[in-house]
PDB file of C-alpha atoms in Angstrom:
ATOM      1  CA  MET A   1     242.160 165.385-103.612  1.00 88.00           C
ATOM      2  CA  VAL A   2     243.483 167.631-100.833  1.00 95.00           C
ATOM      3  CA  ALA A   3     241.037 168.611 -98.095  1.00 97.00           C
ATOM      4  CA  SER A   4     241.545 172.359 -97.740  1.00 98.00           C
ATOM      5  CA  ALA A   5     240.053 175.007 -95.484  1.00 98.00           C
ATOM      6  CA  VAL A   6     239.784 178.719 -96.187  1.00 98.00           C
ATOM      7  CA  LEU A   7     239.560 180.890 -93.098  1.00 98.00           C
ATOM      8  CA  THR A   8     238.600 184.540 -93.523  1.00 98.00           C
ATOM      9  CA  VAL A   9     239.568 186.614 -90.491  1.00 98.00           C
ATOM     10  CA  SER A  10     237.595 189.845 -90.292  1.00 97.00           C
ATOM     11  CA  ASP A  11     235.479 191.521 -87.634  1.00 97.00           C
ATOM     12  CA  ARG A  12     233.406 193.290 -90.281  1.00 96.00           C
ATOM     13  CA  CYS A  13     232.762 190.185 -92.396  1.00 96.00           C
ATOM     14  CA  ALA A  14     231.981 188.069 -89.339  1.00 96.00           C
ATOM     15  CA  ALA A  15     229.419 190.675 -88.216  1.00 95.00           C
ATOM     16  CA  GLY A  16     227.839 190.827 -91.681  1.00 95.00           C
ATOM     17  CA  LEU A  17     228.917 194.453 -92.192  1.00 96.00           C
ATOM     18  CA  ALA A  18     231.179 193.736 -95.161  1.00 96.00           C
ATOM     19  CA  GLU A  19     231.284 191.195 -97.969  1.00 96.00           C
ATOM     20  CA  ASP A  20     234.018 188.577 -97.847  1.00 97.00           C
ATOM     21  CA  ARG A  21     235.729 188.956-101.213  1.00 96.00           C
ATOM     22  CA  SER A  22     239.039 187.221-100.456  1.00 97.00           C
ATOM     23  CA  GLY A  23     237.749 183.957 -98.998  1.00 98.00           C
ATOM     24  CA  PRO A  24     235.608 183.026-102.015  1.00 98.00           C
ATOM     25  CA  LEU A  25     238.498 183.922-104.324  1.00 97.00           C
ATOM     26  CA  LEU A  26     240.765 181.528-102.400  1.00 97.00           C
ATOM     27  CA  ALA A  27     238.114 178.819-102.412  1.00 98.00           C
ATOM     28  CA  GLN A  28     237.665 179.145-106.189  1.00 97.00           C
ATOM     29  CA  ALA A  29     241.408 178.881-106.822  1.00 97.00           C
ATOM     30  CA  LEU A  30     241.756 175.839-104.575  1.00 98.00           C
ATOM     31  CA  ALA A  31     238.700 174.126-106.082  1.00 98.00           C
ATOM     32  CA  ALA A  32     240.025 174.803-109.595  1.00 97.00           C
ATOM     33  CA  ALA A  33     243.230 173.023-108.533  1.00 97.00           C
ATOM     34  CA  GLY A  34     241.201 169.975-107.458  1.00 97.00           C
ATOM     35  CA  HIS A  35     240.983 170.621-103.728  1.00 98.00           C
ATOM     36  CA  MET A  36     237.924 169.833-101.628  1.00 98.00           C
ATOM     37  CA  VAL A  37     237.297 173.191 -99.912  1.00 98.00           C
ATOM     38  CA  THR A  38     235.451 174.353 -96.812  1.00 98.00           C
ATOM     39  CA  MET A  39     235.115 178.008 -95.816  1.00 98.00           C
ATOM     40  CA  ARG A  40     234.631 179.820 -92.540  1.00 98.00           C
ATOM     41  CA  VAL A  41     234.584 183.474 -91.453  1.00 98.00           C
ATOM     42  CA  VAL A  42     235.706 184.400 -87.931  1.00 98.00           C
ATOM     43  CA  PRO A  43     236.319 187.689 -86.146  1.00 97.00           C
ATOM     44  CA  ASP A  44     239.815 189.063 -85.740  1.00 97.00           C
ATOM     45  CA  GLY A  45     241.778 187.964 -82.718  1.00 96.00           C
ATOM     46  CA  GLU A  46     244.373 185.506 -81.575  1.00 97.00           C
ATOM     47  CA  ARG A  47     241.976 183.108 -79.834  1.00 97.00           C
ATOM     48  CA  SER A  48     239.351 183.046 -82.620  1.00 97.00           C
ATOM     49  CA  VAL A  49     242.027 182.222 -85.189  1.00 98.00           C
ATOM     50  CA  ALA A  50     243.589 179.458 -83.079  1.00 98.00           C
ATOM     51  CA  GLU A  51     240.191 177.886 -82.392  1.00 98.00           C
ATOM     52  CA  ALA A  52     239.184 178.026 -86.067  1.00 98.00           C
ATOM     53  CA  LEU A  53     242.490 176.452 -87.109  1.00 98.00           C
ATOM     54  CA  GLN A  54     242.028 173.660 -84.568  1.00 97.00           C
ATOM     55  CA  ALA A  55     238.457 173.053 -85.801  1.00 97.00           C
ATOM     56  CA  ALA A  56     239.656 172.825 -89.418  1.00 97.00           C
ATOM     57  CA  ILE A  57     242.356 170.342 -88.421  1.00 96.00           C
ATOM     58  CA  ALA A  58     239.829 168.241 -86.484  1.00 94.00           C
ATOM     59  CA  ALA A  59     237.600 168.235 -89.590  1.00 96.00           C
ATOM     60  CA  GLY A  60     240.455 166.767 -91.652  1.00 96.00           C
ATOM     61  CA  ALA A  61     241.955 169.759 -93.490  1.00 97.00           C
ATOM     62  CA  ARG A  62     245.480 169.166 -94.797  1.00 98.00           C
ATOM     63  CA  LEU A  63     245.894 172.719 -96.124  1.00 98.00           C
ATOM     64  CA  ILE A  64     244.552 175.773 -94.316  1.00 98.00           C
ATOM     65  CA  VAL A  65     244.874 179.181 -95.938  1.00 98.00           C
ATOM     66  CA  THR A  66     243.825 182.211 -93.934  1.00 98.00           C
ATOM     67  CA  THR A  67     243.049 185.623 -95.373  1.00 98.00           C
ATOM     68  CA  GLY A  68     243.001 188.750 -93.261  1.00 97.00           C
ATOM     69  CA  GLY A  69     244.337 189.886 -89.923  1.00 96.00           C
ATOM     70  CA  THR A  70     247.994 190.030 -90.971  1.00 96.00           C
ATOM     71  CA  GLY A  71     248.520 193.782 -90.935  1.00 93.00           C
ATOM     72  CA  VAL A  72     249.276 196.270 -88.185  1.00 94.00           C
ATOM     73  CA  ALA A  73     245.771 197.259 -87.048  1.00 93.00           C
ATOM     74  CA  PRO A  74     245.195 196.694 -83.316  1.00 91.00           C
ATOM     75  CA  ARG A  75     243.047 193.558 -83.842  1.00 93.00           C
ATOM     76  CA  ASP A  76     245.204 192.036 -86.602  1.00 95.00           C
ATOM     77  CA  ARG A  77     246.288 188.953 -84.658  1.00 96.00           C
ATOM     78  CA  THR A  78     246.158 186.157 -87.234  1.00 98.00           C
ATOM     79  CA  PRO A  79     249.914 185.390 -87.061  1.00 98.00           C
ATOM     80  CA  GLU A  80     249.776 185.235 -83.264  1.00 98.00           C
ATOM     81  CA  GLY A  81     246.813 182.832 -83.350  1.00 98.00           C
ATOM     82  CA  THR A  82     248.530 180.720 -85.984  1.00 98.00           C
ATOM     83  CA  ARG A  83     251.684 180.471 -83.880  1.00 98.00           C
ATOM     84  CA  LEU A  84     249.610 178.938 -81.074  1.00 97.00           C
ATOM     85  CA  VAL A  85     248.790 176.019 -83.385  1.00 97.00           C
ATOM     86  CA  VAL A  86     251.731 175.370 -85.739  1.00 98.00           C
ATOM     87  CA  ASP A  87     254.579 173.145 -84.651  1.00 97.00           C
ATOM     88  CA  ARG A  88     257.201 174.539 -87.024  1.00 97.00           C
ATOM     89  CA  GLU A  89     257.236 177.777 -88.966  1.00 97.00           C
ATOM     90  CA  LEU A  90     258.357 177.955 -92.587  1.00 98.00           C
ATOM     91  CA  PRO A  91     259.785 181.476 -92.730  1.00 97.00           C
ATOM     92  CA  GLY A  92     260.934 181.116 -96.342  1.00 97.00           C
ATOM     93  CA  VAL A  93     257.335 180.710 -97.504  1.00 97.00           C
ATOM     94  CA  ALA A  94     256.180 183.876 -95.742  1.00 96.00           C
ATOM     95  CA  GLU A  95     259.237 185.813 -96.915  1.00 95.00           C
ATOM     96  CA  SER A  96     258.647 184.692-100.497  1.00 95.00           C
ATOM     97  CA  LEU A  97     254.983 185.716-100.390  1.00 95.00           C
ATOM     98  CA  ARG A  98     255.911 189.170 -99.075  1.00 94.00           C
ATOM     99  CA  ALA A  99     258.659 189.589-101.672  1.00 92.00           C
ATOM    100  CA  ASP A 100     256.296 188.589-104.486  1.00 91.00           C
ATOM    101  CA  GLY A 101     253.671 191.003-103.154  1.00 90.00           C
ATOM    102  CA  LEU A 102     256.105 193.915-103.223  1.00 88.00           C
ATOM    103  CA  ALA A 103     256.004 193.812-107.007  1.00 89.00           C
ATOM    104  CA  ALA A 104     252.329 194.791-106.808  1.00 88.00           C
ATOM    105  CA  SER A 105     252.252 197.037-103.744  1.00 89.00           C
ATOM    106  CA  PRO A 106     254.659 198.577-101.232  1.00 90.00           C
ATOM    107  CA  HIS A 107     252.079 197.684 -98.568  1.00 91.00           C
ATOM    108  CA  ALA A 108     253.149 194.047 -98.875  1.00 90.00           C
ATOM    109  CA  ALA A 109     256.107 194.953 -96.650  1.00 91.00           C
ATOM    110  CA  LEU A 110     253.639 195.526 -93.792  1.00 92.00           C
ATOM    111  CA  GLY A 111     252.287 191.974 -93.916  1.00 93.00           C
ATOM    112  CA  ARG A 112     253.069 189.855 -90.873  1.00 96.00           C
ATOM    113  CA  GLY A 113     251.620 186.567 -92.102  1.00 97.00           C
ATOM    114  CA  ILE A 114     253.411 183.338 -91.325  1.00 98.00           C
ATOM    115  CA  ALA A 115     253.425 179.842 -92.784  1.00 98.00           C
ATOM    116  CA  GLY A 116     254.058 176.618 -90.965  1.00 98.00           C
ATOM    117  CA  VAL A 117     253.241 172.983 -90.460  1.00 98.00           C
ATOM    118  CA  ILE A 118     251.407 170.995 -87.875  1.00 96.00           C
ATOM    119  CA  ASP A 119     253.017 167.603 -87.439  1.00 93.00           C
ATOM    120  CA  SER A 120     251.098 164.321 -87.691  1.00 89.00           C
ATOM    121  CA  ARG A 121     249.773 163.109 -84.365  1.00 83.00           C
ATOM    122  CA  GLU A 122     247.202 160.756 -82.902  1.00 81.00           C
ATOM    123  CA  GLY A 123     246.104 159.414 -86.261  1.00 81.00           C
ATOM    124  CA  GLN A 124     245.808 162.846 -87.865  1.00 85.00           C
ATOM    125  CA  PRO A 125     248.061 163.636 -90.818  1.00 92.00           C
ATOM    126  CA  GLY A 126     250.214 166.760 -90.944  1.00 95.00           C
ATOM    127  CA  VAL A 127     248.813 170.109 -92.052  1.00 98.00           C
ATOM    128  CA  PHE A 128     250.245 173.038 -94.041  1.00 98.00           C
ATOM    129  CA  VAL A 129     249.047 176.471 -92.841  1.00 98.00           C
ATOM    130  CA  VAL A 130     249.585 179.770 -94.686  1.00 98.00           C
ATOM    131  CA  ASN A 131     248.438 183.286 -93.717  1.00 98.00           C
ATOM    132  CA  LEU A 132     247.639 185.590 -96.640  1.00 97.00           C
ATOM    133  CA  PRO A 133     246.616 189.246 -96.395  1.00 96.00           C
ATOM    134  CA  GLY A 134     242.937 190.141 -96.622  1.00 94.00           C
ATOM    135  CA  SER A 135     242.892 191.897 -99.978  1.00 92.00           C
ATOM    136  CA  PRO A 136     241.721 190.102-103.129  1.00 94.00           C
ATOM    137  CA  GLY A 137     244.869 191.289-104.917  1.00 92.00           C
ATOM    138  CA  ALA A 138     247.136 189.745-102.290  1.00 93.00           C
ATOM    139  CA  VAL A 139     245.165 186.514-102.477  1.00 95.00           C
ATOM    140  CA  ARG A 140     245.509 186.419-106.273  1.00 93.00           C
ATOM    141  CA  ASP A 141     249.242 187.142-105.933  1.00 91.00           C
ATOM    142  CA  GLY A 142     249.845 184.524-103.219  1.00 94.00           C
ATOM    143  CA  ILE A 143     247.696 181.504-103.956  1.00 96.00           C
ATOM    144  CA  GLY A 144     249.854 180.363-106.875  1.00 95.00           C
ATOM    145  CA  ALA A 145     252.884 180.024-104.614  1.00 95.00           C
ATOM    146  CA  VAL A 146     250.845 178.069-102.063  1.00 97.00           C
ATOM    147  CA  LEU A 147     249.555 175.704-104.735  1.00 97.00           C
ATOM    148  CA  ALA A 148     253.093 175.213-106.071  1.00 97.00           C
ATOM    149  CA  LEU A 149     254.248 174.037-102.626  1.00 97.00           C
ATOM    150  CA  VAL A 150     251.340 172.157-101.079  1.00 97.00           C
ATOM    151  CA  ASP A 151     251.850 168.714-102.641  1.00 96.00           C
ATOM    152  CA  HIS A 152     255.542 168.669-101.725  1.00 96.00           C
ATOM    153  CA  VAL A 153     254.925 169.899 -98.174  1.00 97.00           C
ATOM    154  CA  LEU A 154     252.200 167.307 -97.564  1.00 97.00           C
ATOM    155  CA  ALA A 155     254.352 164.528 -99.029  1.00 95.00           C
ATOM    156  CA  GLN A 156     257.145 165.526 -96.666  1.00 95.00           C
ATOM    157  CA  LEU A 157     254.779 165.585 -93.695  1.00 95.00           C
ATOM    158  CA  ASP A 158     253.655 162.087 -94.687  1.00 92.00           C
ATOM    159  CA  GLY A 159     257.267 160.884 -94.551  1.00 88.00           C
ATOM    160  CA  GLY A 160     258.130 161.201 -98.240  1.00 79.00           C
ATOM    161  CA  ASP A 161     261.675 161.565 -99.481  1.00 69.00           C
ATOM    162  CA  HIS A 162     263.112 164.801-100.863  1.00 63.00           C
TER     163      HIS A 162
END
């Protein structure tokens, strides 16, 4: 069972002004795939995202999927916060998610989400991190690709062979 964390990044959801619809959708999909899931909502911003990612890693998450903060609004800083934490980016994952999203919406081209890994260190295993957009549709479109990759990525981080 993979320990997974869902991180919703939204000023409005964090302030209780809007309902988080994407985070629960992600959590349901991960739980249905057999993952043990925790959820957290944080405000937009580079620092809040980096701190939430670090907290999820410290709590033992092996997969962290964020939703929100990947667009071009002034406070959309999820990719920047993620870059502060990941050791190596996986640009092919992010490119694939954007390409798949274009089939549903031209707005997918505006997504700036990244994917990457955090290497094993100090007794903590490696972690796979993926940024998804904040819309439920984008989450539905993207989670399948994440689930198709997670076991292989984690096996590689654990020293598995190709």
